[in-house]
Amino acid sequence: MIEQLTGLDSLFLYGEAGNTPMHIAPLLVYEAVDKKEGRAPIEAIRRVFQERLERSPIFRRKLVPVPMNLDHPYWVNDENFNLDFHVSHIALPKPGSWRQLCSQLARLHAEPLDRNRPLWEAYVIEGLDDIDGLTKGSFALFIKVHHAAADGAGSVQILQAIHDLQAKPRAYNGSGATTLDRQPATIEGMPTTSKLLSTAVRNSLRSPLRLVNVARRSLTSSVNDLMHSNRKTQAVQLKVARTRFSATVSAQRVFGAVNLETERIKEIRSLMKGATANDVVLAIVAGGLRQYLEDKNELPQESLVSGVPANMRSRSSESGGGNEVSVMRVPMATHIKSPLKRLKVISEATSVAKEELASRGESIMSDIGESIPPLVASLGIRAVTEAGLIARTRPVFNTIVSNVPGAQIPHYLAGARLVQSLGAAPCWDSMGLFHTVSSYESSFAISFQACQAMLPDPEFYEHCLDAAVVELYEYTKTSKRRDRVSDRSLRAAKRSVREAA
């Protein structure tokens, strides 16, 4: 089926360069099906993908660019689709530690996807034998999906397609699809050059009208902002400080993650009226960043600012791919020493940011993507990127903290039970650190992807995040021990890193 990319989806293509691959990547960890054999069911996993390709359009569709970038590209079904190019099998060297897994993921994530094929790849990774909490024979599935094809919420569709709700896989009808929700494959030929160009001309005539609509919505949003200005905090009018993550990113990446105890999150949340679990996680990231930059003697006097993506999908569009997202700006209160006061500021700011997002109603990111002519967008973004201009301007955010809600009931892949869900996301110039918050079966995890030159010590940053959890939790329990706990946590983190080195 032929479908044109939206302006917002296309921006993720135009902004991609050798040092900024634009894909998101869920990381899923499973228990071994056969603990005696201790191997991943490779062939069974390949069969699951093969038999469920029709459950998501993302699996089969590839890009067709319009000549001279006169219009946004199109998705078409790949008539020569070959699963061998999309599902691979690798193994960690012994002993199979957490740090080895992180290094492998960072290398995989730094490689761009092949635009001549459907924009996704999956890697079955064996040898996770020396990771705390995992049984021998556990394995991981790392799925790279281009951001032009799906946002965080859209990628959930792929995960739903390959998973079962019980250990025994669903019955197959033997014709390449499951007996549930089967959709017939639709194969259409490549659109002709003349067809692409004629459509591009028609679309270009609509551009002035799109620009008028963007201006109208922006004016309405500004009026709403003024009307509600008495309720605002620092959430909107924020001056963003430059940090080590605000420069031009390299082509190398690092990956890391910390697990969060759900009960601790609940206890912290219960002590702050109106706070959400997302507010608590934001406060943890803020605490970790504060400690990390403080250790480098680089903590700005003003608050760091986080970009928090918000899913704008309606129920009617949940089955589609692409991007339907806006971004809230939330101060992280990193200039405040007290973690409890920091949480309070974050909670109030996210509440205001949500109100403002609701008042706008539509995503300004989508508006911008639709209003810029494709040729201008593709050439302009490329020129700005190659000249390094993005990194020279004042950053919009200091980091991104994206929450991707997961399933709350057990899921299985080829009979293997899913035990942990993490995620990786793109980094780009002036945005060298990205956090992904994942949840599964009432558990949380914070993953981070960063430019290696900007964050050369991911293990230390993991310890800073862990220390931020301890600091916030202990601070809520008793104010008398707060300073002692904070100092001890950071000293322990530094000592642990030195010993590991």
mmCIF file of C-alpha atoms in Angstrom, residues 40-412:
data_model
loop_
_atom_site.group_PDB
_atom_site.id
_atom_site.type_symbol
_atom_site.label_atom_id
_atom_site.label_comp_id
_atom_site.label_asym_id
_atom_site.label_seq_id
_atom_site.Cartn_x
_atom_site.Cartn_y
_atom_site.Cartn_z
ATOM 1 C CA ALA A 40 17.926 -18.813 22.481
ATOM 2 C CA PRO A 41 15.247 -20.385 20.234
ATOM 3 C CA ILE A 42 16.652 -18.694 17.125
ATOM 4 C CA GLU A 43 14.661 -20.543 14.487
ATOM 5 C CA ALA A 44 11.437 -20.239 16.481
ATOM 6 C CA ILE A 45 11.961 -16.469 16.783
ATOM 7 C CA ARG A 46 12.604 -16.152 13.052
ATOM 8 C CA ARG A 47 9.419 -18.117 12.423
ATOM 9 C CA VAL A 48 7.439 -15.772 14.655
ATOM 10 C CA PHE A 49 8.614 -12.767 12.641
ATOM 11 C CA GLN A 50 7.960 -14.507 9.310
ATOM 12 C CA GLU A 51 4.460 -15.591 10.269
ATOM 13 C CA ARG A 52 3.421 -12.198 11.675
ATOM 14 C CA LEU A 53 4.743 -9.790 9.097
ATOM 15 C CA GLU A 54 1.229 -8.764 8.141
ATOM 16 C CA ARG A 55 0.377 -7.590 11.651
ATOM 17 C CA SER A 56 2.252 -4.297 11.205
ATOM 18 C CA PRO A 57 2.815 -2.275 8.012
ATOM 19 C CA ILE A 58 6.237 -1.273 9.346
ATOM 20 C CA PHE A 59 7.648 -4.760 8.674
ATOM 21 C CA ARG A 60 7.342 -4.742 4.873
ATOM 22 C CA ARG A 61 7.270 -1.141 3.716
ATOM 23 C CA LYS A 62 10.309 0.710 2.391
ATOM 24 C CA LEU A 63 11.022 4.262 1.264
ATOM 25 C CA VAL A 64 10.618 5.675 -2.219
ATOM 26 C CA PRO A 65 12.066 9.202 -2.488
ATOM 27 C CA VAL A 66 10.589 11.817 -4.807
ATOM 28 C CA PRO A 67 13.072 13.066 -7.451
ATOM 29 C CA MET A 68 15.025 16.139 -6.309
ATOM 30 C CA ASN A 69 13.177 15.989 -2.960
ATOM 31 C CA LEU A 70 10.322 18.009 -4.440
ATOM 32 C CA ASP A 71 7.944 16.250 -2.070
ATOM 33 C CA HIS A 72 8.099 14.044 0.992
ATOM 34 C CA PRO A 73 8.956 10.358 0.345
ATOM 35 C CA TYR A 74 6.449 7.506 0.164
ATOM 36 C CA TRP A 75 6.117 4.154 1.877
ATOM 37 C CA VAL A 76 5.585 1.229 -0.487
ATOM 38 C CA ASN A 77 5.518 -2.499 0.123
ATOM 39 C CA ASP A 78 8.841 -4.153 -0.628
ATOM 40 C CA GLU A 79 8.158 -6.770 -3.281
ATOM 41 C CA ASN A 80 11.598 -8.325 -2.658
ATOM 42 C CA PHE A 81 11.386 -8.451 1.130
ATOM 43 C CA ASN A 82 13.843 -10.915 2.665
ATOM 44 C CA LEU A 83 13.747 -11.616 6.399
ATOM 45 C CA ASP A 84 17.443 -12.613 6.361
ATOM 46 C CA PHE A 85 18.366 -8.935 6.077
ATOM 47 C CA HIS A 86 16.299 -8.023 9.147
ATOM 48 C CA VAL A 87 16.707 -10.716 11.818
ATOM 49 C CA SER A 88 20.271 -11.522 12.915
ATOM 50 C CA HIS A 89 21.834 -13.694 15.600
ATOM 51 C CA ILE A 90 24.904 -12.708 17.624
ATOM 52 C CA ALA A 91 26.457 -13.761 20.932
ATOM 53 C CA LEU A 92 28.404 -11.908 23.598
ATOM 54 C CA PRO A 93 31.942 -13.091 24.318
ATOM 55 C CA LYS A 94 32.424 -14.774 27.687
ATOM 56 C CA PRO A 95 31.694 -14.071 30.455
ATOM 57 C CA GLY A 96 28.685 -12.152 29.047
ATOM 58 C CA SER A 97 28.558 -9.229 31.491
ATOM 59 C CA TRP A 98 26.207 -6.255 31.651
ATOM 60 C CA ARG A 99 28.963 -3.915 30.460
ATOM 61 C CA GLN A 100 29.673 -6.179 27.468
ATOM 62 C CA LEU A 101 25.990 -6.105 26.564
ATOM 63 C CA CYS A 102 25.916 -2.298 26.837
ATOM 64 C CA SER A 103 28.969 -2.001 24.575
ATOM 65 C CA GLN A 104 27.412 -4.303 21.991
ATOM 66 C CA LEU A 105 24.143 -2.356 22.008
ATOM 67 C CA ALA A 106 26.003 0.943 21.640
ATOM 68 C CA ARG A 107 27.839 -0.365 18.560
ATOM 69 C CA LEU A 108 24.643 -1.688 16.987
ATOM 70 C CA HIS A 109 22.761 1.510 17.702
ATOM 71 C CA ALA A 110 25.464 3.691 16.146
ATOM 72 C CA GLU A 111 24.975 2.011 12.735
ATOM 73 C CA PRO A 112 22.339 3.609 10.449
ATOM 74 C CA LEU A 113 19.624 1.504 8.849
ATOM 75 C CA ASP A 114 19.768 0.622 5.143
ATOM 76 C CA ARG A 115 17.274 2.887 3.342
ATOM 77 C CA ASN A 116 17.024 0.466 0.429
ATOM 78 C CA ARG A 117 15.095 -1.947 2.666
ATOM 79 C CA PRO A 118 12.287 -1.666 5.229
ATOM 80 C CA LEU A 119 13.655 0.479 8.036
ATOM 81 C CA TRP A 120 13.966 -2.008 10.870
ATOM 82 C CA GLU A 121 16.383 -4.654 12.114
ATOM 83 C CA ALA A 122 16.215 -7.174 14.964
ATOM 84 C CA TYR A 123 19.156 -8.793 16.748
ATOM 85 C CA VAL A 124 18.853 -11.900 18.922
ATOM 86 C CA ILE A 125 21.720 -11.623 21.426
ATOM 87 C CA GLU A 126 22.854 -14.715 23.349
ATOM 88 C CA GLY A 127 25.445 -15.190 26.082
ATOM 89 C CA LEU A 128 23.943 -13.014 28.845
ATOM 90 C CA ASP A 129 25.421 -15.379 31.438
ATOM 91 C CA ASP A 130 27.105 -12.986 33.855
ATOM 92 C CA ILE A 131 24.366 -10.401 34.467
ATOM 93 C CA ASP A 132 22.851 -10.093 37.934
ATOM 94 C CA GLY A 133 19.237 -11.186 38.142
ATOM 95 C CA LEU A 134 19.261 -13.199 34.916
ATOM 96 C CA THR A 135 19.306 -16.986 34.734
ATOM 97 C CA LYS A 136 21.864 -18.785 32.593
ATOM 98 C CA GLY A 137 20.702 -19.001 29.008
ATOM 99 C CA SER A 138 18.799 -15.703 29.061
ATOM 100 C CA PHE A 139 18.878 -13.764 25.804
ATOM 101 C CA ALA A 140 17.945 -10.327 24.477
ATOM 102 C CA LEU A 141 16.137 -8.977 21.431
ATOM 103 C CA PHE A 142 17.279 -5.556 20.195
ATOM 104 C CA ILE A 143 14.931 -4.046 17.576
ATOM 105 C CA LYS A 144 15.952 -0.934 15.639
ATOM 106 C CA VAL A 145 13.091 1.004 14.011
ATOM 107 C CA HIS A 146 13.623 4.265 12.154
ATOM 108 C CA HIS A 147 11.960 7.242 13.814
ATOM 109 C CA ALA A 148 10.402 8.147 10.466
ATOM 110 C CA ALA A 149 8.464 4.864 10.640
ATOM 111 C CA ALA A 150 7.351 4.993 14.272
ATOM 112 C CA ASP A 151 7.604 6.981 17.473
ATOM 113 C CA GLY A 152 7.856 5.351 20.901
ATOM 114 C CA ALA A 153 4.132 4.647 21.070
ATOM 115 C CA GLY A 154 4.072 3.389 17.486
ATOM 116 C CA SER A 155 6.899 0.931 18.115
ATOM 117 C CA VAL A 156 4.682 -0.808 20.674
ATOM 118 C CA GLN A 157 2.702 -2.129 17.689
ATOM 119 C CA ILE A 158 5.690 -4.207 16.570
ATOM 120 C CA LEU A 159 6.134 -5.620 20.060
ATOM 121 C CA GLN A 160 2.471 -6.573 20.226
ATOM 122 C CA ALA A 161 2.763 -8.313 16.866
ATOM 123 C CA ILE A 162 5.534 -10.698 17.906
ATOM 124 C CA HIS A 163 4.443 -11.489 21.479
ATOM 125 C CA ASP A 164 1.946 -13.898 22.997
ATOM 126 C CA LEU A 165 0.150 -13.700 26.325
ATOM 127 C CA GLN A 166 0.979 -17.310 27.190
ATOM 128 C CA ALA A 167 4.060 -19.495 26.874
ATOM 129 C CA LYS A 168 2.496 -21.617 24.165
ATOM 130 C CA PRO A 169 2.437 -19.578 20.934
ATOM 131 C CA ARG A 170 -0.868 -18.990 19.188
ATOM 132 C CA ALA A 171 -1.908 -21.460 16.547
ATOM 133 C CA TYR A 172 -0.897 -20.704 12.978
ATOM 134 C CA ASN A 173 -2.952 -21.377 9.887
ATOM 135 C CA GLY A 174 0.137 -22.436 7.954
ATOM 136 C CA SER A 175 -0.101 -19.685 5.338
ATOM 137 C CA GLY A 176 2.259 -17.176 6.855
ATOM 138 C CA ALA A 177 -0.006 -15.453 9.378
ATOM 139 C CA THR A 178 -1.669 -16.122 12.691
ATOM 140 C CA THR A 179 -5.279 -17.185 12.896
ATOM 141 C CA LEU A 180 -5.926 -14.026 14.911
ATOM 142 C CA ASP A 181 -6.326 -10.633 13.236
ATOM 143 C CA ARG A 182 -4.835 -11.757 9.967
ATOM 144 C CA GLN A 183 -4.599 -9.045 7.329
ATOM 145 C CA PRO A 184 -3.913 -10.021 3.729
ATOM 146 C CA ALA A 185 -0.661 -8.739 2.297
ATOM 147 C CA THR A 186 -1.082 -5.870 -0.133
ATOM 148 C CA ILE A 187 1.598 -5.666 -2.793
ATOM 149 C CA GLU A 188 1.590 -2.631 -5.048
ATOM 150 C CA GLY A 189 4.025 -1.728 -7.732
ATOM 151 C CA MET A 190 6.492 1.133 -7.511
ATOM 152 C CA PRO A 191 4.926 4.535 -8.284
ATOM 153 C CA THR A 192 6.207 5.979 -11.551
ATOM 154 C CA THR A 193 8.417 9.063 -11.662
ATOM 155 C CA SER A 194 5.750 11.032 -13.520
ATOM 156 C CA LYS A 195 3.175 10.123 -10.876
ATOM 157 C CA LEU A 196 5.489 11.238 -8.064
ATOM 158 C CA LEU A 197 6.268 14.549 -9.785
ATOM 159 C CA SER A 198 2.643 15.376 -10.639
ATOM 160 C CA THR A 199 1.604 14.703 -7.053
ATOM 161 C CA ALA A 200 4.473 16.875 -5.824
ATOM 162 C CA VAL A 201 3.207 19.793 -7.922
ATOM 163 C CA ARG A 202 -0.310 19.471 -6.478
ATOM 164 C CA ASN A 203 1.030 19.280 -2.920
ATOM 165 C CA SER A 204 3.218 22.352 -3.427
ATOM 166 C CA LEU A 205 0.119 24.393 -4.248
ATOM 167 C CA ARG A 206 -1.258 23.575 -0.803
ATOM 168 C CA SER A 207 1.843 24.826 1.040
ATOM 169 C CA PRO A 208 0.680 28.468 1.412
ATOM 170 C CA LEU A 209 -2.598 27.276 2.945
ATOM 171 C CA ARG A 210 -0.687 25.032 5.370
ATOM 172 C CA LEU A 211 1.447 28.001 6.415
ATOM 173 C CA VAL A 212 -1.652 30.112 7.085
ATOM 174 C CA ASN A 213 -3.114 27.352 9.256
ATOM 175 C CA VAL A 214 0.133 27.067 11.239
ATOM 176 C CA ALA A 215 0.160 30.820 11.837
ATOM 177 C CA ARG A 216 -3.468 30.748 12.949
ATOM 178 C CA ARG A 217 -2.874 27.910 15.423
ATOM 179 C CA SER A 218 0.296 29.559 16.733
ATOM 180 C CA LEU A 219 -1.587 32.836 17.335
ATOM 181 C CA THR A 220 -4.357 30.975 19.152
ATOM 182 C CA SER A 221 -1.770 29.201 21.282
ATOM 183 C CA SER A 222 -0.085 32.524 22.153
ATOM 184 C CA VAL A 223 -3.398 34.053 23.200
ATOM 185 C CA ASN A 224 -4.117 31.034 25.409
ATOM 186 C CA ASP A 225 -0.668 31.358 26.952
ATOM 187 C CA LEU A 226 -1.313 35.003 27.841
ATOM 188 C CA MET A 227 -4.740 34.225 29.280
ATOM 189 C CA HIS A 228 -3.270 31.594 31.561
ATOM 190 C CA SER A 229 -0.021 33.406 32.369
ATOM 191 C CA ASN A 230 -0.984 33.871 36.017
ATOM 192 C CA ARG A 231 -0.868 30.068 36.470
ATOM 193 C CA LYS A 232 2.499 29.562 34.806
ATOM 194 C CA THR A 233 5.749 28.555 36.454
ATOM 195 C CA GLN A 234 9.142 28.358 34.763
ATOM 196 C CA ALA A 235 7.823 25.603 32.492
ATOM 197 C CA VAL A 236 7.605 27.683 29.324
ATOM 198 C CA GLN A 237 9.824 30.758 29.577
ATOM 199 C CA LEU A 238 13.042 28.881 30.224
ATOM 200 C CA LYS A 239 16.559 29.967 29.392
ATOM 201 C CA VAL A 240 18.416 26.748 28.669
ATOM 202 C CA ALA A 241 22.028 26.537 29.842
ATOM 203 C CA ARG A 242 24.738 24.935 27.750
ATOM 204 C CA THR A 243 26.323 21.724 29.055
ATOM 205 C CA ARG A 244 28.748 19.116 27.723
ATOM 206 C CA PHE A 245 25.738 17.515 25.983
ATOM 207 C CA SER A 246 25.024 20.664 23.925
ATOM 208 C CA ALA A 247 27.850 20.232 21.390
ATOM 209 C CA THR A 248 28.209 18.369 18.078
ATOM 210 C CA VAL A 249 27.858 14.641 18.704
ATOM 211 C CA SER A 250 30.358 12.039 17.538
ATOM 212 C CA ALA A 251 29.420 8.858 15.672
ATOM 213 C CA GLN A 252 30.086 6.655 18.724
ATOM 214 C CA ARG A 253 27.512 5.884 21.417
ATOM 215 C CA VAL A 254 27.298 4.512 24.943
ATOM 216 C CA PHE A 255 24.347 2.740 26.536
ATOM 217 C CA GLY A 256 23.397 2.122 30.145
ATOM 218 C CA ALA A 257 20.386 1.541 32.390
ATOM 219 C CA VAL A 258 19.229 1.294 35.993
ATOM 220 C CA ASN A 259 16.273 -0.646 37.385
ATOM 221 C CA LEU A 260 13.847 0.988 39.803
ATOM 222 C CA GLU A 261 12.006 -0.729 42.617
ATOM 223 C CA THR A 262 8.315 -0.059 42.084
ATOM 224 C CA GLU A 263 7.563 0.085 45.791
ATOM 225 C CA ARG A 264 10.138 2.819 46.303
ATOM 226 C CA ILE A 265 8.629 4.849 43.460
ATOM 227 C CA LYS A 266 5.200 4.495 45.054
ATOM 228 C CA GLU A 267 6.449 5.535 48.492
ATOM 229 C CA ILE A 268 8.200 8.612 47.130
ATOM 230 C CA ARG A 269 5.142 9.545 45.088
ATOM 231 C CA SER A 270 2.795 9.159 48.090
ATOM 232 C CA LEU A 271 4.746 11.739 50.101
ATOM 233 C CA MET A 272 4.256 14.482 47.506
ATOM 234 C CA LYS A 273 0.627 15.419 46.889
ATOM 235 C CA GLY A 274 -0.175 15.504 43.189
ATOM 236 C CA ALA A 275 3.094 13.894 42.081
ATOM 237 C CA THR A 276 2.976 11.161 39.454
ATOM 238 C CA ALA A 277 5.302 8.231 38.875
ATOM 239 C CA ASN A 278 6.656 10.134 35.850
ATOM 240 C CA ASP A 279 7.442 13.123 38.095
ATOM 241 C CA VAL A 280 9.412 10.844 40.415
ATOM 242 C CA VAL A 281 11.386 9.405 37.493
ATOM 243 C CA LEU A 282 12.113 12.920 36.209
ATOM 244 C CA ALA A 283 13.360 13.843 39.691
ATOM 245 C CA ILE A 284 15.646 10.787 39.681
ATOM 246 C CA VAL A 285 17.120 11.753 36.294
ATOM 247 C CA ALA A 286 17.537 15.320 37.556
ATOM 248 C CA GLY A 287 19.345 14.053 40.659
ATOM 249 C CA GLY A 288 21.601 11.809 38.594
ATOM 250 C CA LEU A 289 22.482 14.597 36.155
ATOM 251 C CA ARG A 290 23.124 17.018 39.008
ATOM 252 C CA GLN A 291 25.543 14.594 40.662
ATOM 253 C CA TYR A 292 27.274 13.734 37.377
ATOM 254 C CA LEU A 293 27.847 17.354 36.321
ATOM 255 C CA GLU A 294 28.758 18.387 39.855
ATOM 256 C CA ASP A 295 31.494 15.731 39.857
ATOM 257 C CA LYS A 296 32.840 17.295 36.634
ATOM 258 C CA ASN A 297 32.590 20.815 38.127
ATOM 259 C CA GLU A 298 30.178 21.645 35.294
ATOM 260 C CA LEU A 299 26.809 22.073 37.036
ATOM 261 C CA PRO A 300 25.111 25.276 35.741
ATOM 262 C CA GLN A 301 23.689 27.722 38.253
ATOM 263 C CA GLU A 302 20.331 27.699 36.479
ATOM 264 C CA SER A 303 18.051 24.683 36.197
ATOM 265 C CA LEU A 304 18.579 22.179 33.420
ATOM 266 C CA VAL A 305 15.566 21.660 31.162
ATOM 267 C CA SER A 306 14.152 18.349 29.999
ATOM 268 C CA GLY A 307 12.119 17.667 26.900
ATOM 269 C CA VAL A 308 9.288 15.253 27.732
ATOM 270 C CA PRO A 309 7.563 13.730 24.663
ATOM 271 C CA ALA A 310 3.783 13.438 24.894
ATOM 272 C CA ASN A 311 1.789 10.931 22.842
ATOM 273 C CA MET A 312 -0.797 12.793 20.742
ATOM 274 C CA ARG A 313 -2.367 9.705 19.172
ATOM 275 C CA SER A 314 -6.109 9.346 19.177
ATOM 276 C CA ARG A 315 -7.602 5.900 19.691
ATOM 277 C CA SER A 316 -8.517 5.773 16.012
ATOM 278 C CA SER A 317 -4.861 6.173 14.975
ATOM 279 C CA GLU A 318 -3.233 3.811 17.457
ATOM 280 C CA SER A 319 -2.808 1.083 14.859
ATOM 281 C CA GLY A 320 -0.732 3.221 12.513
ATOM 282 C CA GLY A 321 2.961 3.976 12.391
ATOM 283 C CA GLY A 322 4.610 7.337 11.994
ATOM 284 C CA ASN A 323 4.909 10.084 14.578
ATOM 285 C CA GLU A 324 2.123 11.779 16.494
ATOM 286 C CA VAL A 325 3.963 13.438 19.316
ATOM 287 C CA SER A 326 4.527 16.789 20.963
ATOM 288 C CA VAL A 327 7.181 17.739 23.515
ATOM 289 C CA MET A 328 6.751 19.470 26.866
ATOM 290 C CA ARG A 329 9.544 21.596 28.360
ATOM 291 C CA VAL A 330 10.026 20.818 32.038
ATOM 292 C CA PRO A 331 12.587 22.421 34.389
ATOM 293 C CA MET A 332 14.556 19.747 36.249
ATOM 294 C CA ALA A 333 15.367 21.975 39.259
ATOM 295 C CA THR A 334 18.990 20.797 39.218
ATOM 296 C CA HIS A 335 20.009 24.051 40.908
ATOM 297 C CA ILE A 336 18.127 22.950 44.045
ATOM 298 C CA LYS A 337 20.070 20.796 46.510
ATOM 299 C CA SER A 338 17.054 19.311 48.314
ATOM 300 C CA PRO A 339 15.721 16.345 46.286
ATOM 301 C CA LEU A 340 12.268 16.743 47.834
ATOM 302 C CA LYS A 341 12.032 20.410 46.813
ATOM 303 C CA ARG A 342 13.324 19.384 43.393
ATOM 304 C CA LEU A 343 10.480 16.882 43.056
ATOM 305 C CA LYS A 344 7.967 19.534 44.101
ATOM 306 C CA VAL A 345 9.137 21.969 41.424
ATOM 307 C CA ILE A 346 9.097 19.231 38.760
ATOM 308 C CA SER A 347 5.602 18.072 39.752
ATOM 309 C CA GLU A 348 4.204 21.611 39.568
ATOM 310 C CA ALA A 349 5.952 22.272 36.251
ATOM 311 C CA THR A 350 4.701 19.088 34.554
ATOM 312 C CA SER A 351 1.159 19.900 35.683
ATOM 313 C CA VAL A 352 1.347 23.315 34.032
ATOM 314 C CA ALA A 353 3.038 21.903 30.913
ATOM 315 C CA LYS A 354 0.225 19.359 30.505
ATOM 316 C CA GLU A 355 -2.384 22.118 30.754
ATOM 317 C CA GLU A 356 -0.598 24.135 28.088
ATOM 318 C CA LEU A 357 -0.306 21.088 25.840
ATOM 319 C CA ALA A 358 -4.030 20.414 26.226
ATOM 320 C CA SER A 359 -4.865 24.043 25.420
ATOM 321 C CA ARG A 360 -2.850 23.905 22.189
ATOM 322 C CA GLY A 361 -4.660 20.760 21.140
ATOM 323 C CA GLU A 362 -2.344 19.994 18.215
ATOM 324 C CA SER A 363 1.357 19.361 17.943
ATOM 325 C CA ILE A 364 3.394 22.370 16.865
ATOM 326 C CA MET A 365 6.043 19.895 15.695
ATOM 327 C CA SER A 366 3.584 18.429 13.198
ATOM 328 C CA ASP A 367 2.553 21.940 12.131
ATOM 329 C CA ILE A 368 6.139 22.902 11.395
ATOM 330 C CA GLY A 369 6.808 19.674 9.533
ATOM 331 C CA GLU A 370 3.789 20.186 7.293
ATOM 332 C CA SER A 371 4.418 23.870 6.593
ATOM 333 C CA ILE A 372 8.036 23.690 5.376
ATOM 334 C CA PRO A 373 8.367 22.789 1.661
ATOM 335 C CA PRO A 374 10.117 19.405 1.333
ATOM 336 C CA LEU A 375 12.993 20.702 -0.814
ATOM 337 C CA VAL A 376 13.657 23.534 1.649
ATOM 338 C CA ALA A 377 13.442 21.129 4.593
ATOM 339 C CA SER A 378 15.799 18.525 3.124
ATOM 340 C CA LEU A 379 18.430 20.957 1.858
ATOM 341 C CA GLY A 380 18.124 23.343 4.797
ATOM 342 C CA ILE A 381 18.463 20.736 7.516
ATOM 343 C CA ARG A 382 21.371 19.088 5.724
ATOM 344 C CA ALA A 383 23.176 22.408 5.314
ATOM 345 C CA VAL A 384 22.616 23.425 8.922
ATOM 346 C CA THR A 385 23.809 20.025 10.154
ATOM 347 C CA GLU A 386 26.924 19.906 7.974
ATOM 348 C CA ALA A 387 27.869 23.447 9.037
ATOM 349 C CA GLY A 388 27.511 22.503 12.700
ATOM 350 C CA LEU A 389 25.083 25.375 13.304
ATOM 351 C CA ILE A 390 22.719 23.406 15.538
ATOM 352 C CA ALA A 391 25.385 22.891 18.173
ATOM 353 C CA ARG A 392 26.279 26.606 18.123
ATOM 354 C CA THR A 393 22.787 27.839 18.917
ATOM 355 C CA ARG A 394 21.268 27.882 22.379
ATOM 356 C CA PRO A 395 19.803 24.409 23.101
ATOM 357 C CA VAL A 396 16.067 23.912 23.425
ATOM 358 C CA PHE A 397 16.527 21.119 25.987
ATOM 359 C CA ASN A 398 19.443 19.700 27.951
ATOM 360 C CA THR A 399 18.174 16.136 27.632
ATOM 361 C CA ILE A 400 15.093 14.148 26.634
ATOM 362 C CA VAL A 401 13.229 11.905 29.080
ATOM 363 C CA SER A 402 10.764 9.777 27.121
ATOM 364 C CA ASN A 403 8.303 7.499 28.898
ATOM 365 C CA VAL A 404 7.221 4.439 26.906
ATOM 366 C CA PRO A 405 4.534 2.550 28.880
ATOM 367 C CA GLY A 406 4.765 -1.199 28.495
ATOM 368 C CA ALA A 407 2.563 -4.187 29.179
ATOM 369 C CA GLN A 408 1.491 -4.883 32.750
ATOM 370 C CA ILE A 409 0.959 -8.623 32.200
ATOM 371 C CA PRO A 410 3.522 -11.306 31.218
ATOM 372 C CA HIS A 411 4.497 -11.521 27.541
ATOM 373 C CA TYR A 412 6.220 -14.359 25.677
#
